[in-house]
mmCIF file of C-alpha atoms in Angstrom:
data_model
loop_
_atom_site.group_PDB
_atom_site.id
_atom_site.type_symbol
_atom_site.label_atom_id
_atom_site.label_comp_id
_atom_site.label_asym_id
_atom_site.label_seq_id
_atom_site.Cartn_x
_atom_site.Cartn_y
_atom_site.Cartn_z
ATOM 1 C CA MET R 653 -23.064 -32.672 55.719
ATOM 2 C CA TYR R 654 -20.767 -33.288 52.769
ATOM 3 C CA LEU R 655 -19.119 -31.454 49.925
ATOM 4 C CA ILE R 656 -19.111 -33.613 46.803
ATOM 5 C CA THR R 657 -17.340 -33.042 43.511
ATOM 6 C CA LEU R 658 -18.352 -34.694 40.252
ATOM 7 C CA LYS R 659 -16.371 -34.902 37.042
ATOM 8 C CA PHE R 660 -18.379 -35.328 33.825
ATOM 9 C CA ARG R 661 -17.598 -36.363 30.290
ATOM 10 C CA VAL R 662 -20.641 -34.396 29.148
ATOM 11 C CA PHE R 663 -22.007 -31.982 31.722
ATOM 12 C CA PRO R 664 -25.700 -32.135 32.658
ATOM 13 C CA PHE R 665 -27.878 -29.099 32.024
ATOM 14 C CA SER R 666 -31.513 -28.162 32.379
ATOM 15 C CA LEU R 667 -33.293 -25.568 30.251
ATOM 16 C CA SER R 668 -36.283 -23.346 30.943
ATOM 17 C CA LEU R 669 -38.279 -21.095 28.642
ATOM 18 C CA SER R 670 -37.240 -17.571 29.621
ATOM 19 C CA SER R 671 -39.057 -15.825 26.727
ATOM 20 C CA PRO R 672 -41.172 -17.022 23.773
ATOM 21 C CA ASN R 673 -38.215 -18.338 21.783
ATOM 22 C CA ILE R 674 -35.312 -18.457 24.255
ATOM 23 C CA LEU R 675 -34.324 -21.434 26.393
ATOM 24 C CA SER R 676 -31.946 -20.539 29.241
ATOM 25 C CA GLN R 677 -29.773 -22.860 31.276
ATOM 26 C CA GLU R 678 -30.948 -23.644 34.797
ATOM 27 C CA PHE R 679 -29.081 -25.184 37.698
ATOM 28 C CA ILE R 680 -30.067 -28.708 38.724
ATOM 29 C CA PRO R 681 -30.994 -29.526 42.359
ATOM 30 C CA PHE R 682 -28.832 -32.573 42.961
ATOM 31 C CA ASP R 683 -31.128 -34.208 45.516
ATOM 32 C CA GLY R 684 -33.452 -35.152 42.634
ATOM 33 C CA ALA R 685 -30.744 -37.306 41.051
ATOM 34 C CA LEU R 686 -29.866 -38.843 44.425
ATOM 35 C CA ALA R 687 -33.547 -39.595 45.123
ATOM 36 C CA PHE R 688 -33.749 -41.394 41.775
ATOM 37 C CA ALA R 689 -30.650 -43.431 42.734
ATOM 38 C CA GLU R 690 -32.379 -44.382 46.027
ATOM 39 C CA TYR R 691 -35.460 -45.457 44.085
ATOM 40 C CA TYR R 692 -33.302 -47.473 41.668
ATOM 41 C CA LYS R 693 -31.524 -49.297 44.502
ATOM 42 C CA ALA R 694 -34.742 -50.105 46.361
ATOM 43 C CA LYS R 695 -36.972 -51.137 43.462
ATOM 44 C CA LEU R 696 -35.421 -51.127 39.992
ATOM 45 C CA SER R 697 -32.063 -52.848 40.499
ATOM 46 C CA THR R 698 -33.678 -56.301 40.809
ATOM 47 C CA SER R 699 -35.575 -55.998 37.499
ATOM 48 C CA SER R 700 -34.253 -57.724 34.387
ATOM 49 C CA ASP R 701 -34.689 -54.426 32.547
ATOM 50 C CA TRP R 702 -35.102 -51.546 35.005
ATOM 51 C CA ARG R 703 -36.176 -49.144 32.226
ATOM 52 C CA ILE R 704 -39.374 -51.133 31.597
ATOM 53 C CA GLN R 705 -40.201 -51.178 35.298
ATOM 54 C CA TYR R 706 -39.487 -47.438 35.522
ATOM 55 C CA LEU R 707 -41.869 -46.697 32.634
ATOM 56 C CA GLU R 708 -44.544 -48.869 34.190
ATOM 57 C CA ASP R 709 -44.205 -46.985 37.475
ATOM 58 C CA THR R 710 -44.218 -43.525 35.910
ATOM 59 C CA LEU R 711 -46.909 -44.108 33.260
ATOM 60 C CA THR R 712 -49.538 -45.621 35.540
ATOM 61 C CA SER R 713 -52.528 -43.557 36.633
ATOM 62 C CA LYS R 714 -51.088 -43.242 40.136
ATOM 63 C CA GLU R 715 -48.270 -40.726 40.142
ATOM 64 C CA LEU R 716 -44.901 -42.066 41.231
ATOM 65 C CA GLU R 717 -43.872 -40.905 44.691
ATOM 66 C CA TRP R 718 -40.494 -41.311 46.301
ATOM 67 C CA ASN R 719 -39.864 -39.600 49.614
ATOM 68 C CA SER R 720 -36.233 -38.880 50.395
ATOM 69 C CA GLU R 721 -34.527 -37.287 53.387
ATOM 70 C CA ILE R 722 -31.622 -36.084 51.252
ATOM 71 C CA ARG R 723 -31.267 -32.344 50.705
ATOM 72 C CA SER R 724 -28.633 -30.713 48.553
ATOM 73 C CA SER R 725 -27.673 -27.457 46.953
ATOM 74 C CA TYR R 726 -27.699 -27.001 43.209
ATOM 75 C CA LEU R 727 -25.051 -28.734 41.171
ATOM 76 C CA LEU R 728 -22.622 -25.813 40.772
ATOM 77 C CA PRO R 729 -19.634 -25.310 38.430
ATOM 78 C CA ALA R 730 -16.269 -25.691 40.159
ATOM 79 C CA ILE R 731 -12.526 -25.397 39.535
ATOM 80 C CA ARG R 732 -9.875 -27.387 41.423
ATOM 81 C CA GLU R 733 -6.600 -25.608 42.203
ATOM 82 C CA ASN R 734 -4.251 -27.857 44.195
ATOM 83 C CA ASN R 735 -5.941 -28.211 47.611
ATOM 84 C CA SER R 736 -8.567 -25.567 46.904
ATOM 85 C CA LEU R 737 -11.967 -25.886 45.273
ATOM 86 C CA ILE R 738 -13.562 -22.723 43.881
ATOM 87 C CA VAL R 739 -17.329 -22.917 43.341
ATOM 88 C CA THR R 740 -19.414 -20.319 41.465
ATOM 89 C CA THR R 741 -22.864 -19.668 42.971
ATOM 90 C CA PRO R 742 -26.058 -18.752 41.068
ATOM 91 C CA MET R 743 -25.609 -15.062 41.968
ATOM 92 C CA GLY R 744 -21.996 -14.977 40.804
ATOM 93 C CA PHE R 745 -20.034 -15.325 44.065
ATOM 94 C CA GLU R 746 -16.855 -17.400 44.078
ATOM 95 C CA VAL R 747 -16.735 -19.671 47.140
ATOM 96 C CA LYS R 748 -13.421 -21.198 48.173
ATOM 97 C CA PHE R 749 -13.121 -24.528 50.016
ATOM 98 C CA SER R 750 -9.963 -26.223 51.241
ATOM 99 C CA VAL R 751 -10.174 -29.939 50.471
ATOM 100 C CA GLY R 752 -8.121 -32.896 51.686
ATOM 101 C CA ASN R 753 -9.413 -35.722 53.841
ATOM 102 C CA ASP R 754 -12.300 -33.384 54.622
ATOM 103 C CA ALA R 755 -13.512 -29.985 53.398
ATOM 104 C CA ARG R 756 -13.616 -26.575 55.041
ATOM 105 C CA TYR R 757 -15.323 -23.404 53.859
ATOM 106 C CA GLU R 758 -12.655 -20.706 53.573
ATOM 107 C CA SER R 759 -14.068 -17.541 51.997
ATOM 108 C CA SER R 760 -16.271 -16.100 49.284
ATOM 109 C CA GLU R 761 -15.857 -13.155 46.962
ATOM 110 C CA ARG R 762 -18.471 -11.149 45.080
ATOM 111 C CA HIS R 763 -17.033 -11.785 41.648
ATOM 112 C CA HIS R 764 -20.008 -10.544 39.656
ATOM 113 C CA LEU R 765 -23.651 -10.278 40.595
ATOM 114 C CA TYR R 766 -24.891 -11.820 37.360
ATOM 115 C CA LYS R 767 -23.314 -14.378 35.093
ATOM 116 C CA ALA R 768 -20.974 -12.874 32.525
ATOM 117 C CA GLU R 769 -22.885 -12.669 29.266
ATOM 118 C CA THR R 770 -19.659 -13.291 27.344
ATOM 119 C CA SER R 771 -19.514 -16.870 28.649
ATOM 120 C CA GLN R 772 -22.728 -17.996 27.002
ATOM 121 C CA ILE R 773 -22.929 -20.321 23.995
ATOM 122 C CA PHE R 774 -25.620 -19.894 21.350
ATOM 123 C CA LEU R 775 -27.306 -22.899 19.770
ATOM 124 C CA ARG R 776 -30.284 -23.106 17.445
ATOM 125 C CA LEU R 777 -32.975 -25.751 17.830
ATOM 126 C CA GLY R 778 -36.003 -26.249 15.597
ATOM 127 C CA ARG R 779 -39.240 -28.160 16.173
ATOM 128 C CA ARG R 780 -40.114 -28.956 12.559
ATOM 129 C CA ASP R 781 -38.261 -32.288 12.303
ATOM 130 C CA ASP R 782 -39.680 -33.528 15.593
ATOM 131 C CA ILE R 783 -43.223 -32.644 14.498
ATOM 132 C CA ILE R 784 -42.914 -34.476 11.183
ATOM 133 C CA LYS R 785 -41.323 -37.531 12.797
ATOM 134 C CA THR R 786 -44.015 -37.633 15.467
ATOM 135 C CA ALA R 787 -46.751 -37.429 12.844
ATOM 136 C CA LEU R 788 -45.162 -40.263 10.839
ATOM 137 C CA ILE R 789 -44.778 -42.489 13.888
ATOM 138 C CA ARG R 790 -48.392 -41.884 14.911
ATOM 139 C CA LYS R 791 -49.535 -42.725 11.396
ATOM 140 C CA GLN R 792 -47.520 -45.962 11.357
ATOM 141 C CA LEU R 793 -48.943 -46.971 14.737
ATOM 142 C CA GLY R 794 -52.467 -46.080 13.670
ATOM 143 C CA VAL R 795 -52.826 -43.414 16.350
ATOM 144 C CA LYS R 796 -55.440 -40.809 15.481
ATOM 145 C CA LEU R 797 -54.238 -37.213 15.634
ATOM 146 C CA ASN R 798 -56.612 -35.340 17.899
ATOM 147 C CA VAL R 799 -55.966 -31.934 16.304
ATOM 148 C CA LYS R 800 -57.744 -29.608 13.889
ATOM 149 C CA SER R 801 -57.595 -30.919 10.319
ATOM 150 C CA PHE R 802 -55.308 -29.091 7.925
ATOM 151 C CA PRO R 803 -55.387 -29.047 4.104
ATOM 152 C CA ASN R 804 -54.804 -32.523 2.595
ATOM 153 C CA SER R 805 -55.385 -33.987 6.090
ATOM 154 C CA GLN R 806 -51.761 -33.283 7.023
ATOM 155 C CA THR R 807 -50.235 -31.192 9.759
ATOM 156 C CA ASP R 808 -49.114 -27.831 8.437
ATOM 157 C CA PRO R 809 -45.693 -26.799 9.824
ATOM 158 C CA GLN R 810 -46.286 -23.204 8.711
ATOM 159 C CA ARG R 811 -49.255 -22.348 10.912
ATOM 160 C CA GLY R 812 -51.419 -23.418 13.822
ATOM 161 C CA PRO R 813 -50.272 -25.607 16.743
ATOM 162 C CA TYR R 814 -47.810 -27.453 14.484
ATOM 163 C CA LYS R 815 -46.031 -24.313 13.280
ATOM 164 C CA ALA R 816 -42.255 -24.761 13.209
ATOM 165 C CA VAL R 817 -40.493 -22.627 15.821
ATOM 166 C CA ASP R 818 -36.777 -21.975 16.268
ATOM 167 C CA TYR R 819 -35.456 -21.728 19.809
ATOM 168 C CA GLN R 820 -32.323 -19.928 20.896
ATOM 169 C CA VAL R 821 -30.508 -21.800 23.672
ATOM 170 C CA LYS R 822 -28.342 -19.987 26.225
ATOM 171 C CA ILE R 823 -25.751 -22.160 27.983
ATOM 172 C CA TYR R 824 -23.715 -20.162 30.478
ATOM 173 C CA VAL R 825 -21.330 -22.674 32.056
ATOM 174 C CA THR R 826 -19.695 -25.708 30.474
ATOM 175 C CA ASN R 827 -17.434 -26.892 33.302
ATOM 176 C CA LEU R 828 -16.760 -30.610 33.495
ATOM 177 C CA LEU R 829 -16.157 -30.377 37.277
ATOM 178 C CA TRP R 830 -19.175 -29.593 39.456
ATOM 179 C CA ALA R 831 -19.858 -29.534 43.191
ATOM 180 C CA ALA R 832 -22.771 -29.680 45.626
ATOM 181 C CA ILE R 833 -23.477 -29.584 49.362
ATOM 182 C CA VAL R 834 -25.404 -32.675 50.531
ATOM 183 C CA ASP R 835 -27.063 -33.516 53.845
ATOM 184 C CA GLY R 836 -29.462 -36.155 55.166
ATOM 185 C CA VAL R 837 -27.488 -39.263 54.172
ATOM 186 C CA SER R 838 -24.483 -41.180 55.519
ATOM 187 C CA ARG R 839 -21.157 -41.110 53.694
ATOM 188 C CA ASP R 840 -21.291 -44.802 52.731
ATOM 189 C CA ASP R 841 -24.857 -44.526 51.430
ATOM 190 C CA LEU R 842 -23.962 -41.367 49.512
ATOM 191 C CA LYS R 843 -21.086 -43.148 47.793
ATOM 192 C CA GLU R 844 -23.399 -46.017 46.829
ATOM 193 C CA LEU R 845 -25.899 -43.594 45.307
ATOM 194 C CA LEU R 846 -23.143 -41.825 43.372
ATOM 195 C CA SER R 847 -21.952 -45.185 42.031
ATOM 196 C CA VAL R 848 -25.498 -45.783 40.717
ATOM 197 C CA LEU R 849 -25.456 -42.395 38.981
ATOM 198 C CA LYS R 850 -22.016 -43.140 37.559
ATOM 199 C CA LYS R 851 -23.504 -46.213 35.911
ATOM 200 C CA LEU R 852 -26.755 -44.600 34.732
ATOM 201 C CA GLY R 853 -25.799 -40.943 34.192
ATOM 202 C CA ILE R 854 -27.388 -37.845 35.719
ATOM 203 C CA GLY R 855 -29.605 -36.551 32.911
ATOM 204 C CA LYS R 856 -32.969 -38.252 32.514
ATOM 205 C CA LYS R 857 -35.101 -35.622 30.771
ATOM 206 C CA ARG R 858 -35.341 -34.567 27.147
ATOM 207 C CA ASN R 859 -34.222 -31.036 27.976
ATOM 208 C CA MET R 860 -31.175 -32.137 29.993
ATOM 209 C CA GLY R 861 -27.662 -33.172 29.024
ATOM 210 C CA TRP R 862 -26.608 -36.801 29.324
ATOM 211 C CA GLY R 863 -24.540 -36.103 32.417
ATOM 212 C CA ASP R 864 -22.040 -38.930 31.909
ATOM 213 C CA LEU R 865 -20.345 -39.133 35.307
ATOM 214 C CA LEU R 866 -16.661 -40.144 35.176
ATOM 215 C CA ASP R 867 -15.552 -39.697 38.781
ATOM 216 C CA TYR R 868 -16.682 -38.288 42.125
ATOM 217 C CA SER R 869 -15.278 -37.419 45.552
ATOM 218 C CA VAL R 870 -17.016 -37.065 48.914
ATOM 219 C CA TYR R 871 -15.581 -34.785 51.613
ATOM 220 C CA PRO R 872 -17.030 -34.485 55.138
ATOM 221 C CA LEU R 873 -17.791 -30.787 55.590
ATOM 222 C CA ASN R 874 -16.980 -29.228 58.927
ATOM 223 C CA SER R 875 -20.210 -28.192 60.632
ATOM 224 C CA THR R 876 -20.847 -24.472 60.399
ATOM 225 C CA ASN R 877 -23.756 -22.043 60.461
ATOM 226 C CA THR R 878 -22.293 -20.278 57.445
ATOM 227 C CA LEU R 879 -23.659 -22.710 54.889
ATOM 228 C CA THR R 880 -26.357 -25.358 54.549
ATOM 229 C CA PRO R 881 -27.833 -27.142 51.521
ATOM 230 C CA GLU R 882 -30.320 -24.230 51.352
ATOM 231 C CA TYR R 883 -28.103 -21.158 51.654
ATOM 232 C CA ILE R 884 -24.618 -19.705 52.161
ATOM 233 C CA ILE R 885 -23.560 -16.571 54.065
ATOM 234 C CA HIS R 886 -20.908 -14.519 52.284
ATOM 235 C CA SER R 887 -18.523 -12.709 54.664
ATOM 236 C CA GLU R 888 -21.378 -12.145 57.151
ATOM 237 C CA GLU R 889 -22.687 -9.495 54.741
ATOM 238 C CA TYR R 890 -24.866 -11.355 52.210
ATOM 239 C CA LEU R 891 -27.021 -14.466 52.380
ATOM 240 C CA GLU R 892 -27.622 -16.343 49.130
ATOM 241 C CA THR R 893 -29.971 -19.275 48.576
ATOM 242 C CA TRP R 894 -28.744 -21.998 46.255
ATOM 243 C CA ARG R 895 -31.618 -24.415 45.823
ATOM 244 C CA PRO R 896 -35.338 -23.942 44.951
ATOM 245 C CA LEU R 897 -37.359 -22.695 47.921
ATOM 246 C CA SER R 898 -41.030 -21.836 48.277
ATOM 247 C CA PRO R 899 -41.915 -18.128 48.558
ATOM 248 C CA GLU R 900 -43.205 -18.864 52.081
ATOM 249 C CA LYS R 901 -39.789 -20.267 53.056
ATOM 250 C CA ILE R 902 -38.066 -17.174 51.673
ATOM 251 C CA VAL R 903 -40.355 -14.867 53.669
ATOM 252 C CA GLU R 904 -39.733 -16.930 56.798
ATOM 253 C CA LEU R 905 -35.967 -16.817 56.232
ATOM 254 C CA ARG R 906 -36.029 -13.044 55.741
ATOM 255 C CA LYS R 907 -38.071 -12.433 58.903
ATOM 256 C CA ILE R 908 -35.829 -14.567 61.104
ATOM 257 C CA ARG R 909 -32.695 -12.635 60.159
ATOM 258 C CA LYS R 910 -34.447 -9.308 59.397
ATOM 259 C CA MET R 911 -32.687 -9.070 56.036
ATOM 260 C CA SER R 912 -33.452 -6.953 52.986
ATOM 261 C CA LEU R 913 -33.966 -8.721 49.645
ATOM 262 C CA LEU R 914 -31.555 -7.452 46.968
ATOM 263 C CA ASP R 915 -32.341 -9.799 44.097
ATOM 264 C CA SER R 916 -34.285 -12.957 43.355
ATOM 265 C CA LYS R 917 -35.233 -15.224 40.496
ATOM 266 C CA ILE R 918 -38.741 -16.692 40.500
ATOM 267 C CA GLY R 919 -39.998 -19.464 38.231
ATOM 268 C CA TYR R 920 -41.753 -22.791 38.070
ATOM 269 C CA GLY R 921 -40.199 -25.760 39.808
ATOM 270 C CA SER R 922 -40.370 -27.840 42.965
ATOM 271 C CA GLU R 923 -38.816 -27.424 46.391
ATOM 272 C CA ASN R 924 -38.410 -31.188 46.774
ATOM 273 C CA PRO R 925 -38.247 -34.134 44.370
ATOM 274 C CA PRO R 926 -39.983 -35.324 42.279
ATOM 275 C CA TYR R 927 -39.306 -32.124 40.348
ATOM 276 C CA TRP R 928 -42.035 -32.634 37.753
ATOM 277 C CA LYS R 929 -44.483 -31.335 40.399
ATOM 278 C CA ARG R 930 -44.146 -27.724 39.337
ATOM 279 C CA ASN R 931 -45.181 -24.776 41.489
ATOM 280 C CA ILE R 932 -44.011 -21.195 41.900
ATOM 281 C CA VAL R 933 -40.603 -21.272 43.607
ATOM 282 C CA VAL R 934 -37.767 -18.849 44.286
ATOM 283 C CA LYS R 935 -34.897 -20.379 42.326
ATOM 284 C CA SER R 936 -32.270 -18.133 43.911
ATOM 285 C CA ALA R 937 -32.246 -15.062 46.139
ATOM 286 C CA LEU R 938 -29.687 -12.631 47.537
ATOM 287 C CA PHE R 939 -30.221 -10.883 50.890
ATOM 288 C CA LYS R 940 -28.345 -8.094 52.635
ATOM 289 C CA ILE R 941 -27.636 -8.963 56.278
ATOM 290 C CA PRO R 942 -27.918 -6.023 58.690
ATOM 291 C CA GLN R 943 -24.580 -5.316 60.353
ATOM 292 C CA ARG R 944 -24.355 -5.350 64.127
ATOM 293 C CA ARG R 945 -23.344 -2.084 65.749
#
């Protein structure tokens, strides 16, 4: 198991629709990016233009599959202070690691249960330009619009399915240094995969940042039952999950430790890559661990 740190020029971010007109930032499970790097090494790196091969693989009738043994936590914002790395978890705990030739989990503190609202950035995005451009491109290519006809045979941006909508975007963290816990891969192979991502970038979706990776470090993490790529135990009092897990896995985890659920965030996603296979998942959860008497 390894602790990795990644320094970005432009940080990667994923957005989800949290209400009709609000897009909120979501954490990215880093094993998806590493699985893509595995796929690139095995199949795409020998192509003259890997992007063409990638489109051919993903746009065919058979859905692209790529099984990976790698499991990781979310990509989490971090701050480096001398030989210490402080990582902020989805539920607002600050986790401290000592880093050198290897890494060791030191402590965690319940800084705030939810992200501080004051740290968010507000952006405004509109759909109107994209709709008009799409309509023009389809017209130039001779593609027939399979939608209800509007007056003058044009799409009407004021009503119907082509109505222009403004979205409010909430971005909570803008750190350029991020960290993740990774397991299921050797150190040398992990470094090779990170070098692929440094060349290609992390972001690969329209709703994600470019994720230009400048530098990375890999630290062997001393084996402990306190943290895994799926969860971390805070001061033997709380257990927090920090990657998408199925509701069944959450129930199983709660029964094993006989914990009480304090908070959780449920949404659409995937427990394992590829992450476009969307199901109901628990994106993060916080449990209270019963104290021994």
